[in-house]
Coordinates of C-alpha atoms and ligand atoms in Angstrom, one line a residue:
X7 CA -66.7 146.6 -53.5
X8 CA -63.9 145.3 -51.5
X9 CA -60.4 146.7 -52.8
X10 CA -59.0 144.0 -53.8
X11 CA -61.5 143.5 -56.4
X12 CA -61.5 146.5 -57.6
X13 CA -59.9 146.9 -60.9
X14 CA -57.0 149.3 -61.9
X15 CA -57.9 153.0 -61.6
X16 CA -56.4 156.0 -62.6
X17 CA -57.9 159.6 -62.3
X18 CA -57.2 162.2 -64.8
X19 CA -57.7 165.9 -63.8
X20 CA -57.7 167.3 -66.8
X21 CA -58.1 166.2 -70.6
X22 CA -55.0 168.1 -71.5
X23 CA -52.7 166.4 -68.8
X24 CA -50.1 163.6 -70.0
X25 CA -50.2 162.3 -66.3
X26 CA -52.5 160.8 -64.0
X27 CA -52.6 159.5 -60.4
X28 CA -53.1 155.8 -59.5
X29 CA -56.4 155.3 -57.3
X30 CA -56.1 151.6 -56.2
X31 CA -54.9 151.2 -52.1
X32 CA -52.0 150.0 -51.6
X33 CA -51.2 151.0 -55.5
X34 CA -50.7 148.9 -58.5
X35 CA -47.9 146.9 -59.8
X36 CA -46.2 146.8 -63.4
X37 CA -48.3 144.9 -65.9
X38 CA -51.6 146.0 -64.1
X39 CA -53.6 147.7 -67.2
X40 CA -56.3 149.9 -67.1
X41 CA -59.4 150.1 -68.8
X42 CA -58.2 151.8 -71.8
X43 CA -55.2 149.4 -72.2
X44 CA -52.5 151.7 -70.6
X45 CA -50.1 149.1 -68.9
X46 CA -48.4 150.2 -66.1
X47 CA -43.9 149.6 -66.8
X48 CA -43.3 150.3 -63.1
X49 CA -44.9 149.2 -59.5
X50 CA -46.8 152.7 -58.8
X51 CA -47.7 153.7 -55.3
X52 CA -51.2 154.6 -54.6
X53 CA -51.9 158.6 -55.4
X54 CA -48.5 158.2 -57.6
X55 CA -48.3 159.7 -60.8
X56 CA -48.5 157.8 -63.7
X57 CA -47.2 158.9 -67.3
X58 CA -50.2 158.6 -70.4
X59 CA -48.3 159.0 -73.2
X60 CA -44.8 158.7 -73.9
X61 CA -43.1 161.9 -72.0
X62 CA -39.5 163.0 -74.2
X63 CA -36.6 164.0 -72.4
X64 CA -37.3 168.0 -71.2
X65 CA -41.0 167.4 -72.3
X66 CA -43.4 169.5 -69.9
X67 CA -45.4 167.6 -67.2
X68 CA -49.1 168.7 -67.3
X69 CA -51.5 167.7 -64.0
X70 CA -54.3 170.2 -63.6
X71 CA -53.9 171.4 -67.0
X72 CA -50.7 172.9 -65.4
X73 CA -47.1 172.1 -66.3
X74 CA -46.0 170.7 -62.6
X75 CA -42.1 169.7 -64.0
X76 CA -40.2 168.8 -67.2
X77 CA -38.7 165.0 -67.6
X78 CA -35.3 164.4 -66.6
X79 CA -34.8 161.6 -68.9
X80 CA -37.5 159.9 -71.5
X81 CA -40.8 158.5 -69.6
X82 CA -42.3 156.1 -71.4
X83 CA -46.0 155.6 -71.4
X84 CA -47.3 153.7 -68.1
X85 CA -44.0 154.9 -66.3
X86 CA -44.1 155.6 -63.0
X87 CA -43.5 159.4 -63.1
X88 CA -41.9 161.0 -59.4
X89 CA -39.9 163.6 -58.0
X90 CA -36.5 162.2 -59.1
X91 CA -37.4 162.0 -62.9
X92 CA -38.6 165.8 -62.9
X93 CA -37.7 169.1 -62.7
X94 CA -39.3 171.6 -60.9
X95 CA -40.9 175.4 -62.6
X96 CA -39.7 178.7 -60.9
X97 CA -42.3 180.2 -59.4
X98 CA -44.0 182.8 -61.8
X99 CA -43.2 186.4 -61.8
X100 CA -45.1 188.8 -59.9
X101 CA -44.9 191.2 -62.8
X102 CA -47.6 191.3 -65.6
X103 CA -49.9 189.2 -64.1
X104 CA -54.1 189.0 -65.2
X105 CA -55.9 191.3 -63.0
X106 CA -59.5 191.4 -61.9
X107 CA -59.6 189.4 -66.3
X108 CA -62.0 186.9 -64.8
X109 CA -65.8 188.0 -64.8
X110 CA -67.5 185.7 -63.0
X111 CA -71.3 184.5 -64.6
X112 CA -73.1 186.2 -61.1
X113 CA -74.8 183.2 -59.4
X114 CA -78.4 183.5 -57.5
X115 CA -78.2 183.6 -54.4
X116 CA -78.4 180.2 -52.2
X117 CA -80.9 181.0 -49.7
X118 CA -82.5 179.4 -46.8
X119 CA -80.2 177.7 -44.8
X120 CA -80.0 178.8 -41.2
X121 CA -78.4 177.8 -37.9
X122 CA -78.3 178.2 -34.6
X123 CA -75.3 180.6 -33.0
X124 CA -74.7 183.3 -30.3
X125 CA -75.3 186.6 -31.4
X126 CA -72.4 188.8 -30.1
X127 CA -73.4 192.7 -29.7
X128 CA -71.0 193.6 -32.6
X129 CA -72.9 191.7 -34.9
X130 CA -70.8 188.7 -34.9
X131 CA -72.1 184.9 -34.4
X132 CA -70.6 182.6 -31.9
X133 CA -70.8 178.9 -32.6
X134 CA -69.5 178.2 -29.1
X135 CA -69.6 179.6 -26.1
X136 CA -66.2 180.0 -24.4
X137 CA -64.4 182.1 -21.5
X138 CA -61.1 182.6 -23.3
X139 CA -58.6 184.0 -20.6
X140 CA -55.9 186.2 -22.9
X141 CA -52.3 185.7 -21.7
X142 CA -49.7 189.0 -22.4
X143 CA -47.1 186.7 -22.1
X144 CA -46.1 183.1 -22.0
X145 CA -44.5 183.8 -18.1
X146 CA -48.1 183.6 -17.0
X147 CA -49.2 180.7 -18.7
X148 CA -48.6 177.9 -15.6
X149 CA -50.7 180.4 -13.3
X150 CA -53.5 180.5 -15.8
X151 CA -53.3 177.2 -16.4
X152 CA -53.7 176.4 -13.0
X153 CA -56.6 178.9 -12.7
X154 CA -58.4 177.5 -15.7
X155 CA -58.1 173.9 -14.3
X156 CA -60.1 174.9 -11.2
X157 CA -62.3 176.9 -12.6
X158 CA -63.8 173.7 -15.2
X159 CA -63.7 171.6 -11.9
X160 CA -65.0 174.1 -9.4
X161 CA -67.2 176.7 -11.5
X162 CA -67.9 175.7 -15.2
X163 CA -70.6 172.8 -13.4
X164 CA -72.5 176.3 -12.1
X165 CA -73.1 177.9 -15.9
X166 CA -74.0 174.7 -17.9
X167 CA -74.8 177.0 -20.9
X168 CA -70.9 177.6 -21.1
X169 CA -69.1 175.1 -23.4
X170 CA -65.7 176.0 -22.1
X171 CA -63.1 178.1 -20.8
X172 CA -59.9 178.5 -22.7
X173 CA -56.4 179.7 -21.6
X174 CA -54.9 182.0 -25.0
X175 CA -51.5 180.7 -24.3
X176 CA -48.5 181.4 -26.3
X177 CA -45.0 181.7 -26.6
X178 CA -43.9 185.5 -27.0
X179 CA -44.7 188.7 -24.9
X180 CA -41.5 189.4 -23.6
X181 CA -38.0 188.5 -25.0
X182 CA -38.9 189.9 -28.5
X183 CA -38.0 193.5 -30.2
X184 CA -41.0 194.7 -29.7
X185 CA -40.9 198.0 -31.9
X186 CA -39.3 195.6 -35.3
X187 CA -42.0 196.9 -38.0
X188 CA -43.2 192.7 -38.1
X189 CA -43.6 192.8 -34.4
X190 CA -47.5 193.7 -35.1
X191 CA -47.7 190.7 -36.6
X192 CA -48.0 188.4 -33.4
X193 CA -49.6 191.5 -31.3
X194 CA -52.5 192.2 -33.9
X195 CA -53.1 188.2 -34.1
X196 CA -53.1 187.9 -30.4
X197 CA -55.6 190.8 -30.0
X198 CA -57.9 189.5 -32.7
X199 CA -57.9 186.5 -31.1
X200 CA -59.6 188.1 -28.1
X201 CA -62.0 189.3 -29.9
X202 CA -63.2 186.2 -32.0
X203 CA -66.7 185.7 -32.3
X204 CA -66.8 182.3 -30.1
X205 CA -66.0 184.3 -26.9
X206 CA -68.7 186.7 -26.9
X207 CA -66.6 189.6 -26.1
X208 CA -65.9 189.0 -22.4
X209 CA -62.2 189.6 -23.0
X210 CA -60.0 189.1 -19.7
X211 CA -56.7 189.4 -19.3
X212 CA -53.8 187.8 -17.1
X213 CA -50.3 190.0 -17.4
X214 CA -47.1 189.4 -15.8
X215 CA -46.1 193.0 -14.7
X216 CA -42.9 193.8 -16.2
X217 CA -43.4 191.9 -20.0
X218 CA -42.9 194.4 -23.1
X219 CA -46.1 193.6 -24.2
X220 CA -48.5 195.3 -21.7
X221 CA -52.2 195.0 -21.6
X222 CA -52.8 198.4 -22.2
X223 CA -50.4 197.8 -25.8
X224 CA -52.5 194.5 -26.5
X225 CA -55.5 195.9 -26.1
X226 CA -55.5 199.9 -25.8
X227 CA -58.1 201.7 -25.2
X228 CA -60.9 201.4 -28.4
X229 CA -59.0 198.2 -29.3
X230 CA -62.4 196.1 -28.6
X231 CA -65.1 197.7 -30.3
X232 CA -67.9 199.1 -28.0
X233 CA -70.2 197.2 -29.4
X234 CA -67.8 194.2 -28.4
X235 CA -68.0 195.2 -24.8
X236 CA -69.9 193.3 -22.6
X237 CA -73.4 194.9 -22.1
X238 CA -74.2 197.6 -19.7
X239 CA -70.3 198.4 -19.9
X240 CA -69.6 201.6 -20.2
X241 CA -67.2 202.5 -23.7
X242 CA -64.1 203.4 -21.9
X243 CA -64.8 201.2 -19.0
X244 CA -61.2 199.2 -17.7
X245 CA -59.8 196.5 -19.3
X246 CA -60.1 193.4 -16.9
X247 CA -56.4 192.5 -15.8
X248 CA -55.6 190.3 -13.1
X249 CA -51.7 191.3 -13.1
X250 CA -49.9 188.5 -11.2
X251 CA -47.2 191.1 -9.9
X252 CA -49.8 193.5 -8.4
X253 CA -48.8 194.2 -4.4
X254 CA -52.0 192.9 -3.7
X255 CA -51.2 189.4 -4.1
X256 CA -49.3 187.6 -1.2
X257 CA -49.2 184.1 -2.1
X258 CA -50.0 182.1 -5.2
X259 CA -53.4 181.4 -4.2
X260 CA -54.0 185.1 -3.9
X261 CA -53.3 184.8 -7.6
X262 CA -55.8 181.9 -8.7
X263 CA -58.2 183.6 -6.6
X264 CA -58.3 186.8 -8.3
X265 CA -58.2 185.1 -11.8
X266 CA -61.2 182.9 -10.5
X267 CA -63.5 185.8 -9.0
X268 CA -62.9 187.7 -12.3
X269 CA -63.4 184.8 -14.2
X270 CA -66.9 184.1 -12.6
X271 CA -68.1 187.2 -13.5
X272 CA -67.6 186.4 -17.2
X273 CA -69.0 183.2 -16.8
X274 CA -72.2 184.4 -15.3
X275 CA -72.6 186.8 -17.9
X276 CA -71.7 184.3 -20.9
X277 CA -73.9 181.7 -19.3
X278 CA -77.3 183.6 -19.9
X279 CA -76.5 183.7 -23.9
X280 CA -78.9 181.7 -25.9
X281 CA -78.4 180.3 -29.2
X282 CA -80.6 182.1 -31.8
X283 CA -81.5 181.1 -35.7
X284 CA -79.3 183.3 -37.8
X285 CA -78.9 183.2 -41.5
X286 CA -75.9 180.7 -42.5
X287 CA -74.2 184.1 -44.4
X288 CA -73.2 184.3 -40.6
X289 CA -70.8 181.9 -41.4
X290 CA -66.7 182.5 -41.2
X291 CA -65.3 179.6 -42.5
X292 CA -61.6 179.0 -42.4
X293 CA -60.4 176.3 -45.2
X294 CA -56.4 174.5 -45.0
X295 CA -55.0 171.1 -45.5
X296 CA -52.3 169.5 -43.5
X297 CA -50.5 165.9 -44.0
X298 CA -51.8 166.6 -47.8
X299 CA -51.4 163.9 -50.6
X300 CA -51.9 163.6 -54.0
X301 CA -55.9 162.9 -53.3
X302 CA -56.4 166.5 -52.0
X303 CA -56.7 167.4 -54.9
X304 CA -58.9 165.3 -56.6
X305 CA -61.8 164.4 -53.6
X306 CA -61.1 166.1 -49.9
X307 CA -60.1 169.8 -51.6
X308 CA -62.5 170.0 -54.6
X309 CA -65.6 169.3 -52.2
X310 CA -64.4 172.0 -49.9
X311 CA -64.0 174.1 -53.1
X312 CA -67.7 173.3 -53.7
X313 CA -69.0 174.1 -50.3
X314 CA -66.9 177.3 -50.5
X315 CA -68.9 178.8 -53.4
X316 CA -72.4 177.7 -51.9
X317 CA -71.1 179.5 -48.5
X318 CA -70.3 182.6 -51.0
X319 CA -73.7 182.1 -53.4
X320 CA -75.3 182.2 -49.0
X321 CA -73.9 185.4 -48.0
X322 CA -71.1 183.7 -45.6
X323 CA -67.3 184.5 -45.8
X324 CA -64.9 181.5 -47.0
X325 CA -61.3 182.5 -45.9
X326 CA -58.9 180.4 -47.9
X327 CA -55.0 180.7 -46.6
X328 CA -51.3 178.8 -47.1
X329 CA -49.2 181.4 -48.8
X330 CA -46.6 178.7 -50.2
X331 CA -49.4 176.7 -51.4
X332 CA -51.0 179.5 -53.3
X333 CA -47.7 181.0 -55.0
X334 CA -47.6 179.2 -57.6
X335 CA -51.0 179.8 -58.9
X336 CA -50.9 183.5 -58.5
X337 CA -51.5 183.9 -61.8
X338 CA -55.5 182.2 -61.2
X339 CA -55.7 184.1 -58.5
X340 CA -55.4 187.5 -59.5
X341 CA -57.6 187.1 -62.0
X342 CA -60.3 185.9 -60.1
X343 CA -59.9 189.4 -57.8
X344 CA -62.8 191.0 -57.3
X345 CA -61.1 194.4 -58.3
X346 CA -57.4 195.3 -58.8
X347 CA -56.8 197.1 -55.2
X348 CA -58.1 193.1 -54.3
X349 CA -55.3 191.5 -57.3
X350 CA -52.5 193.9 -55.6
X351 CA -53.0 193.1 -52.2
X352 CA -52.6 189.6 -53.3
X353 CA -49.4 190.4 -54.6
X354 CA -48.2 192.8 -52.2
X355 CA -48.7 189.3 -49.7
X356 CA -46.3 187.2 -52.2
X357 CA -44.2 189.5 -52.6
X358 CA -43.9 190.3 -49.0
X359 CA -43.7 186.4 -48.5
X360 CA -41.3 185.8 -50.9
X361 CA -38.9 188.1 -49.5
X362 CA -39.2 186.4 -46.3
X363 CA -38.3 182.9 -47.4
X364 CA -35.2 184.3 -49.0
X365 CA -34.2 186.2 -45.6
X366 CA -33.8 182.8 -44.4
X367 CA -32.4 181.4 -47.8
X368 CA -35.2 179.1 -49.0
X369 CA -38.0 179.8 -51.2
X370 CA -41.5 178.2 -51.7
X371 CA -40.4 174.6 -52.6
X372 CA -39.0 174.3 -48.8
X373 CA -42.8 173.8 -48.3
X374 CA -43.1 170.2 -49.4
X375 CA -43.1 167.4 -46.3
X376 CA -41.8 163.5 -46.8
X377 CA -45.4 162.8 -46.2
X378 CA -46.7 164.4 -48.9
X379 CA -43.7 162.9 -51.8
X380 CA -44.9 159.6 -50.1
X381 CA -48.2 160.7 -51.1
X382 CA -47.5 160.9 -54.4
X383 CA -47.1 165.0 -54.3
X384 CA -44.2 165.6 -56.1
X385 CA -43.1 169.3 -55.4
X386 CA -44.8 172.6 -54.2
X387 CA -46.2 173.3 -57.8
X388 CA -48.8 170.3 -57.6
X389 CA -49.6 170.6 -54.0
X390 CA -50.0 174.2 -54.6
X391 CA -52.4 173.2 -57.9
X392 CA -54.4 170.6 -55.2
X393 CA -54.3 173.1 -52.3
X394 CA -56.0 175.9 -54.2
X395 CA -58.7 174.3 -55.3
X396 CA -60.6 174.8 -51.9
X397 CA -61.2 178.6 -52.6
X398 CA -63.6 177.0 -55.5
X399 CA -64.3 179.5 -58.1
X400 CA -65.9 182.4 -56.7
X401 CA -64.5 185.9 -57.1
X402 CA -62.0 186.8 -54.4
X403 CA -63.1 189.7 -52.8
X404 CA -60.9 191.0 -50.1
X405 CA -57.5 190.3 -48.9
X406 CA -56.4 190.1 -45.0
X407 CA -52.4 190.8 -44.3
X408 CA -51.0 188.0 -41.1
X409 CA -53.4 188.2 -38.0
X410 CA -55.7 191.3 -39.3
X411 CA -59.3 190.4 -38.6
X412 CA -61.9 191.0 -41.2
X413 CA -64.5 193.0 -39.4
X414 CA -61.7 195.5 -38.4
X415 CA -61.1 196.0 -42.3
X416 CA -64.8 196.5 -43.6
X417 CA -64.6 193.3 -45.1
X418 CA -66.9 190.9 -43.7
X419 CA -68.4 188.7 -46.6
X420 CA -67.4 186.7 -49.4
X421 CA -64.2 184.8 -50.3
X422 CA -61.2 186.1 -48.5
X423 CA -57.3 185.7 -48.8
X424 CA -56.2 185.7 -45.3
X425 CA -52.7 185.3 -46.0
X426 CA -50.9 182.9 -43.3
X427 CA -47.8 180.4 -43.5
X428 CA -48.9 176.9 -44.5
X429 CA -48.1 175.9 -41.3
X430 CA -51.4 174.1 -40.0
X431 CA -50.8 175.8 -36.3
X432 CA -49.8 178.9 -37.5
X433 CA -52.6 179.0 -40.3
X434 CA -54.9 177.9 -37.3
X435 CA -54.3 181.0 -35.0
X436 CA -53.7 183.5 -37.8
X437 CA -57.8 182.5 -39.1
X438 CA -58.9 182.7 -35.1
X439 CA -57.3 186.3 -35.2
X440 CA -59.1 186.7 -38.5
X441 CA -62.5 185.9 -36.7
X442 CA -63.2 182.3 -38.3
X443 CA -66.3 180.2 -36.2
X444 CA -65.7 177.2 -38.1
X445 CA -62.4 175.6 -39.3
X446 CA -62.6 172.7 -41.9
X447 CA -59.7 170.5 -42.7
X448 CA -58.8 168.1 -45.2
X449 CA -56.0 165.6 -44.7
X450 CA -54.3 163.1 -46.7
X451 CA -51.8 161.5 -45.2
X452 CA -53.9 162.0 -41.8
X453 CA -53.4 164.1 -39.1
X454 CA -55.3 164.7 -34.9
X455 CA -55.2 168.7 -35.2
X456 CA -58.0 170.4 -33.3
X457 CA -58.4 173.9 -32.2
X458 CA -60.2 174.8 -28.6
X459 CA -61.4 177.4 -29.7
X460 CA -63.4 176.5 -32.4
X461 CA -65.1 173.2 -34.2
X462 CA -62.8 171.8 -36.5
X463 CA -64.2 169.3 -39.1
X464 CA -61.5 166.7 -40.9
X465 CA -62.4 165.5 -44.1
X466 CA -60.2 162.4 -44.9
X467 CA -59.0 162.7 -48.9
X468 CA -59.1 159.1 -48.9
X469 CA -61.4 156.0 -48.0
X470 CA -58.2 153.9 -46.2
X471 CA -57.5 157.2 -44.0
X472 CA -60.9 157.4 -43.5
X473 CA -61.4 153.8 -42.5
X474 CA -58.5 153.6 -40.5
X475 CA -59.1 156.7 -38.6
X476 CA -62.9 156.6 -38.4
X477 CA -63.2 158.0 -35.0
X478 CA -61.3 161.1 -36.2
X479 CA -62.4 161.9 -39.7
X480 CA -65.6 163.6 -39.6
X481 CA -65.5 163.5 -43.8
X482 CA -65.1 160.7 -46.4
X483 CA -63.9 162.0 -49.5
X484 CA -62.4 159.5 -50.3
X485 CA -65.6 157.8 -51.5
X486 CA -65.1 160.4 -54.4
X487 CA -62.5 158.8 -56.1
X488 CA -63.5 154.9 -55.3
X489 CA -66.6 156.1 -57.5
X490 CA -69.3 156.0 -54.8
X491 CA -69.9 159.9 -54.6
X492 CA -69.6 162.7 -56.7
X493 CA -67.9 166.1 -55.6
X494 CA -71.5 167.2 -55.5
X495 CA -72.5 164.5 -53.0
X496 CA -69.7 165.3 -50.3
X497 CA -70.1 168.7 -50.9
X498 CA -73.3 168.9 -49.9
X499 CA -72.8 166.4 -47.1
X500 CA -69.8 169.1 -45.5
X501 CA -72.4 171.9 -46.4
X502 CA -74.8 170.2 -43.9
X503 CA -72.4 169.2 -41.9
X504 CA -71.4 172.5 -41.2
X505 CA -74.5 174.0 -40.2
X506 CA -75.1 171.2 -37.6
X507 CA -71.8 171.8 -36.3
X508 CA -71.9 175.6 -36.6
X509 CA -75.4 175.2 -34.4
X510 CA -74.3 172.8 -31.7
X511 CA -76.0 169.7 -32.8
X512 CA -73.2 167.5 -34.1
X513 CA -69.2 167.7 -32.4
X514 CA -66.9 167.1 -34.3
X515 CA -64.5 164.4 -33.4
X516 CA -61.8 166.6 -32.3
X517 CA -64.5 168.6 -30.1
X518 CA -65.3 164.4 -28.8
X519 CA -61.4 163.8 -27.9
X520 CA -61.0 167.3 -26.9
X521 CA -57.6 167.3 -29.4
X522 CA -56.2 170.8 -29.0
X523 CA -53.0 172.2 -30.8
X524 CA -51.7 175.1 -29.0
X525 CA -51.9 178.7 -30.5
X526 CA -48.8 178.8 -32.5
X527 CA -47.7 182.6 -33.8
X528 CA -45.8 184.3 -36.6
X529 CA -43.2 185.6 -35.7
X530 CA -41.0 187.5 -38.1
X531 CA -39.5 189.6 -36.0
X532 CA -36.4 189.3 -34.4
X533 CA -36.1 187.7 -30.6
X534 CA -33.9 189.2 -28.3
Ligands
CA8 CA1 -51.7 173.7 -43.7

């Protein structure tokens, strides 16, 4: 049906909400009346809120059976209802919240679903094959690049089986106080990052000479897991570090030549992997949203949250992020904790995050973009109530603090809080640290990101984005809310998705365009 026959929709989360979101693109205008005989009073944008009943002056604002604001003024019914008419909740307290209350009815198993990844020798599964070249500091980063673009023109065309090679490249290393308690923060992520499964643990590094961060403190000795080590190495054997101020080099070129002979030994080595069937319980699925509107909630994030408790019901882990887009909904979250060490870890992560945004004088509510009000998100407590929805319903059963990695931590199955900014860079690197092979991410208002170093798939939240942007959306939720599928039907479609991706068979469009954001870390501590 084209859209301008389609007649006025709205879409209702919940039967207890007095407010619901227009559906129509391009929205509706006042005097458009629905089904049921509400009239619109006001022109409403599409994904705007509009009010079912009328809302009293102070009256509570309920979307997701959650009160998202109270009225400024009276709202009568059919009145466009936005951030200017409402006030926003405080946060909940961190006190006397439900732990571990919710007992999940167990689910069978979802069995039989397979694909085809690299098998690393820590027991880890690859879903691309990459040379990442790790960086101890950003002063090293035009060398590297250099090295790297030689080595795709000059060597990756010898080891075909190779998808790529990487440079880790970031922005800290030296110039930071390196012994401030939340200086581990950025060194753990870019360690773990060494290690992630897509790089089949030939770890090389290029260092500087002189940078605060050393290899030997990036990666010391037992850092990468024996098993990790390439095969045939021996468990203490050397770090490989081409180190740019060793008296060996005379010349840049003596440079790029050592990073390219090391290099090639990598490549020959990750060149005679083969892809193998493994179970899809291999899977280490990291789940955000970026450029989020008011459909994230209702199509793009709900499908996610169905795929994320088939990947749990498989075996696989789900890591689920976005600190300031969870705080608000503490309260569900806790109680869906596996146990109460899992609850308190939670809350040990708000609390810690919480005392960070009011270090630098804001609080959670700083989270919300122009983008997404223009989407029709109000404040952080309804983007938080959409955002959440993507960890689905499973029990949560571990907790990761800022660039830990799950293996390191026991944990290595189920739905995980991987706590990370909302930031969709930052959020990005902290889940590469945390050992994700497959990032999938839904977007509203519509936005390019891509990671190098693993598949990203887009799901668009709506069918205009998706339209628009059909060469970079590898999703359609949007067909969710036009009518045309359920959250069952694109569900399933991202499930399958996903294992083609995850095997090698499909790219996603990101992978097509080669769209790569740089690795963008948390830094908390202090520069100097
Ligand atoms: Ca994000």
């Amino acid at each position: 049906m084209s859209d301008a026959a389609r007649p006025p929709l709205y879409i209702r989360i919940h039967a207890a909400d007095n407010v619901a979101i227009v559906a129509n693109d391009g929205g509706l205008k006042a005097g458009a009346e629905f089904a049921d005989g509400l009239r619109l009073v006001d022109n409403v944008p599409q994904g705007h809120k509009v009010a079912l009943v009328d809302l009293a002056e102070g009256e509570a604002i309920r979307r997701y059976d959650v009160v998202i604001g109270y009225a400024l003024k009276a709202l009568p019914r059919g009145s466009w209802v936005h951030e200017r008419v409402m006030r926003m909740p405080t946060a909940p307290e961190l006190d006397g919240l439900p732990i571990a209350t919710v007992r999940p009815t167990a689910l069978p198993p979802l069995e039989g679903y397979t694909f085809e990844g690299y098998r690393n020798a820590d027991g880890s599964v690859g879903t691309r094959n990459i040379l990442a070249i790790t960086q101890t500091v950003q002063c090293v980063a035009g060398v590297t690049e250099f090295a790297v673009q030689r080595i795709k023109a000059e060597l990756l065309p010898k080891y075909p089986n190779v998808d790529d090679v990487v440079a880790l490249e970031h922005s800290s290393g030296c110039g930071v106080a390196i012994d401030a308690p939340d200086a581990i923060v950025p060194i753990r992520t870019l360690r773990n990052i060494s290690l992630n499964p897509n790089f089949g643990g030939e770890v090389m590094v290029v260092s500087l000479g002189c940078e605060k961060l050393q290899p030997e403190r990036l990666l010391p000795p037992g850092s990468i897991p024996i098993a990790d080590q390439r095969a045939g190495a021996a468990p203490d054997a050397a770090l490989d570090v081409v180190c740019l101020q060793d008296d060996a080099h005379i010349g840049f070129m003596s440079m790029i030549d050592s990073v390219m002979r090391q290099a090639e030994e990598h490549l020959a080595r990750l060149d005679a992997r083969k892809r193998e069937t493994v179970p899809a319980s291999e899977l280490v699925v990291g789940v955000q949203c970026g450029g989020s509107d008011a459909f994230s909630g209702v199509t793009a994030n709900p499908a996610v949250g169905f795929c994320t408790d088939r990947l749990v019901r498989a075996g696989a882990t789900v890591m689920f992020s976005e600190t300031t887009e969870v705080r608000d909904g503490i309260d569900q979250l806790t109680s869906r904790a596996s146990t109460p060490e899992v609850a308190e870890a939670m809350i040990r992560e708000m609390a810690w995050y919480d005392a960070y945004l009011k270090k630098g004088m804001v609080d959670r509510s700083a989270n919300t973009t122009p983008g997404n009000k223009k989407g029709g998100l109000s404040n952080i407590v309804e983007k938080a109530m959409g955002s959440i929805v993507k960890s689905g319903s499973a029990p949560i059963s571990g907790v990761l603090a800022p660039g830990e990695k799950a293996a390191h931590k026991g944990l290595n199955k189920g739905l995980i809080y991987t706590a990370t900014p909302a930031s969709d860079f930052i959020c990005g690197t902290l889940q590469l640290a945390a050992g994700i092979n497959l990032h999938v991410f839904t977007t509203g208002r519509g936005t390019p990101y891509g990671l190098a170093e693993v598949p990203v798939i887009k799901v668009a939240t709506r069918s205009d984005l998706a339209r628009r942007w059909h060469d970079l959306m590898d999703v359609n939720a949007g067909r969710i809310a036009d009518g045309e599928a359920s959250i069952e039907d694109v569900g399933w479609e991202l499930f399958r998705l996903m294992l083609d991706v995850a095997s090698g068979r499909r790219k996603t469009w990101a992978e097509h365009w080669k769209l790569h954001n740089a690795l963008v870390l948390f830094t908390p501590a202090p520069v100097t």
